[in-house]
Amino acid sequence: VQLQASGGGLVQAGGSLRLSCVASERTFRSYHAGWFRQAPGSERAFVAAISWMDGVTRYADSVKGRFTISRDNAKNTVYLWMHSLKAEDTAVYYCAASTTYWNFRANYWGQGTQVTVSS
């Protein structure tokens, strides 16, 4: 499965962005989907995940209440809606697909999209 992430950009603090991740295959709908991010000098960190079966979601504490993950299986696409952005949200964001939900280990990664939040 190939994943193509897009939607990143430069936004002011307090603003919003929507990231998209389109999968190349319909089998994507049978995978849990997630978003991770990596800031300069930091390891890649979990942001959000959504299950393939019932759409259950979970979030990192740092984004809870501000970010929303959703998916449209008809379009083989997962989204990350980001609101009330902060400077510390600046990172490269990666989408991923996994066969595991609670211990999310990516089977496939997207190429990353840069999000920069100016303060």
Short mmCIF file of C-alpha atoms in Angstrom, two decimals:
data_model
loop_
_atom_site.label_atom_id
_atom_site.label_comp_id
_atom_site.label_asym_id
_atom_site.label_seq_id
_atom_site.Cartn_x
_atom_site.Cartn_y
_atom_site.Cartn_z
CA VAL A 1 0.00 0.00 0.00
CA GLN A 2 1.39 3.41 -0.95
CA LEU A 3 0.33 6.41 1.08
CA GLN A 4 0.42 9.99 -0.17
CA ALA A 5 0.14 12.72 2.46
CA SER A 6 -0.67 16.33 1.65
CA GLY A 7 -2.11 19.49 3.14
CA GLY A 8 0.79 20.80 5.16
CA GLY A 9 1.89 24.40 5.07
CA LEU A 10 2.60 27.53 7.03
CA VAL A 11 -0.08 28.75 9.41
CA GLN A 12 -0.25 31.24 12.25
CA ALA A 13 -0.71 30.10 15.81
CA GLY A 14 -4.39 29.55 16.51
CA GLY A 15 -5.08 28.62 12.93
CA SER A 16 -6.25 25.38 11.35
CA LEU A 17 -5.10 22.91 8.73
CA ARG A 18 -6.43 19.70 7.28
CA LEU A 19 -4.02 16.96 6.30
CA SER A 20 -5.03 14.24 3.87
CA CYS A 21 -3.54 10.84 3.20
CA VAL A 22 -4.64 8.91 0.14
CA ALA A 23 -3.90 5.21 -0.18
CA SER A 24 -3.17 3.51 -3.47
CA GLU A 25 -5.21 0.41 -2.74
CA ARG A 26 -8.68 -0.41 -1.48
CA THR A 27 -7.10 -2.82 1.00
CA PHE A 28 -6.25 0.31 3.01
CA ARG A 29 -9.78 0.20 4.40
CA SER A 30 -8.81 -2.98 6.25
CA TYR A 31 -5.94 -1.27 8.06
CA HIS A 32 -5.97 0.94 11.08
CA ALA A 33 -4.75 4.38 10.09
CA GLY A 34 -2.69 6.84 12.03
CA TRP A 35 -0.74 10.06 12.01
CA PHE A 36 2.67 10.64 13.51
CA ARG A 37 4.90 13.68 13.59
CA GLN A 38 8.58 14.39 13.86
CA ALA A 39 9.97 17.72 14.97
CA PRO A 40 13.61 18.66 14.32
CA GLY A 41 15.89 16.84 16.74
CA SER A 42 13.08 14.65 18.04
CA GLU A 43 11.91 11.13 17.43
CA ARG A 44 8.79 10.38 15.46
CA ALA A 45 5.82 10.53 17.82
CA PHE A 46 2.28 9.22 17.74
CA VAL A 47 -0.46 11.79 17.11
CA ALA A 48 -3.70 9.95 16.40
CA ALA A 49 -5.15 6.66 15.21
CA ILE A 50 -8.45 5.40 13.88
CA SER A 51 -9.54 1.80 13.68
CA TRP A 52 -10.63 0.26 10.41
CA MET A 53 -13.56 -1.67 11.86
CA ASP A 54 -15.63 0.80 13.86
CA GLY A 55 -13.85 4.13 13.53
CA VAL A 56 -12.75 4.26 17.16
CA THR A 57 -10.15 6.98 17.64
CA ARG A 58 -7.41 7.83 20.10
CA TYR A 59 -5.05 10.76 20.44
CA ALA A 60 -1.84 11.83 22.03
CA ASP A 61 -2.52 13.97 25.10
CA SER A 62 -0.78 16.93 23.47
CA VAL A 63 -3.38 17.16 20.68
CA LYS A 64 -6.51 15.88 22.41
CA GLY A 65 -9.38 18.29 21.94
CA ARG A 66 -7.63 20.15 19.11
CA PHE A 67 -7.05 17.47 16.44
CA THR A 68 -9.54 15.09 14.88
CA ILE A 69 -8.75 12.03 12.80
CA SER A 70 -11.30 10.68 10.38
CA ARG A 71 -11.40 8.41 7.38
CA ASP A 72 -13.40 8.02 4.21
CA ASN A 73 -13.04 4.42 3.11
CA ALA A 74 -14.84 5.09 -0.16
CA LYS A 75 -12.00 7.45 -1.05
CA ASN A 76 -9.21 5.40 0.59
CA THR A 77 -8.39 8.54 2.53
CA VAL A 78 -7.65 9.45 6.12
CA TYR A 79 -7.71 13.03 7.39
CA LEU A 80 -6.23 14.92 10.27
CA TRP A 81 -8.09 18.09 11.16
CA MET A 82 -5.89 20.37 13.22
CA HIS A 83 -7.29 23.36 15.10
CA SER A 84 -5.90 25.85 17.59
CA LEU A 85 -2.44 25.15 16.27
CA LYS A 86 0.54 25.98 18.43
CA ALA A 87 4.19 26.56 17.60
CA GLU A 88 5.01 23.21 19.20
CA ASP A 89 2.86 21.47 16.58
CA THR A 90 5.50 22.34 13.99
CA ALA A 91 6.78 19.07 12.54
CA VAL A 92 6.75 16.79 9.56
CA TYR A 93 3.53 14.81 9.71
CA TYR A 94 3.39 11.23 8.48
CA CYS A 95 0.41 9.04 7.84
CA ALA A 96 0.62 5.32 8.39
CA ALA A 97 -1.33 2.12 8.05
CA SER A 98 -1.13 -0.69 10.57
CA THR A 99 -2.61 -4.06 11.40
CA THR A 100 -2.45 -3.15 15.09
CA TYR A 101 -4.46 -0.41 16.77
CA TRP A 102 -3.47 -0.14 20.44
CA ASN A 103 0.20 -0.77 19.88
CA PHE A 104 0.30 1.02 16.57
CA ARG A 105 3.21 -0.25 14.50
CA ALA A 106 3.14 0.97 10.97
CA ASN A 107 3.18 -1.52 8.16
CA TYR A 108 3.23 1.34 5.68
CA TRP A 109 4.32 4.98 5.87
CA GLY A 110 3.48 8.00 3.79
CA GLN A 111 6.18 10.41 2.70
CA GLY A 112 5.46 13.20 5.19
CA THR A 113 4.11 16.71 4.89
CA GLN A 114 5.58 19.75 6.63
CA VAL A 115 3.46 21.76 9.05
CA THR A 116 4.93 25.01 10.32
CA VAL A 117 3.11 27.09 12.91
CA SER A 118 4.35 30.63 13.38
CA SER A 119 3.93 32.24 16.77
#
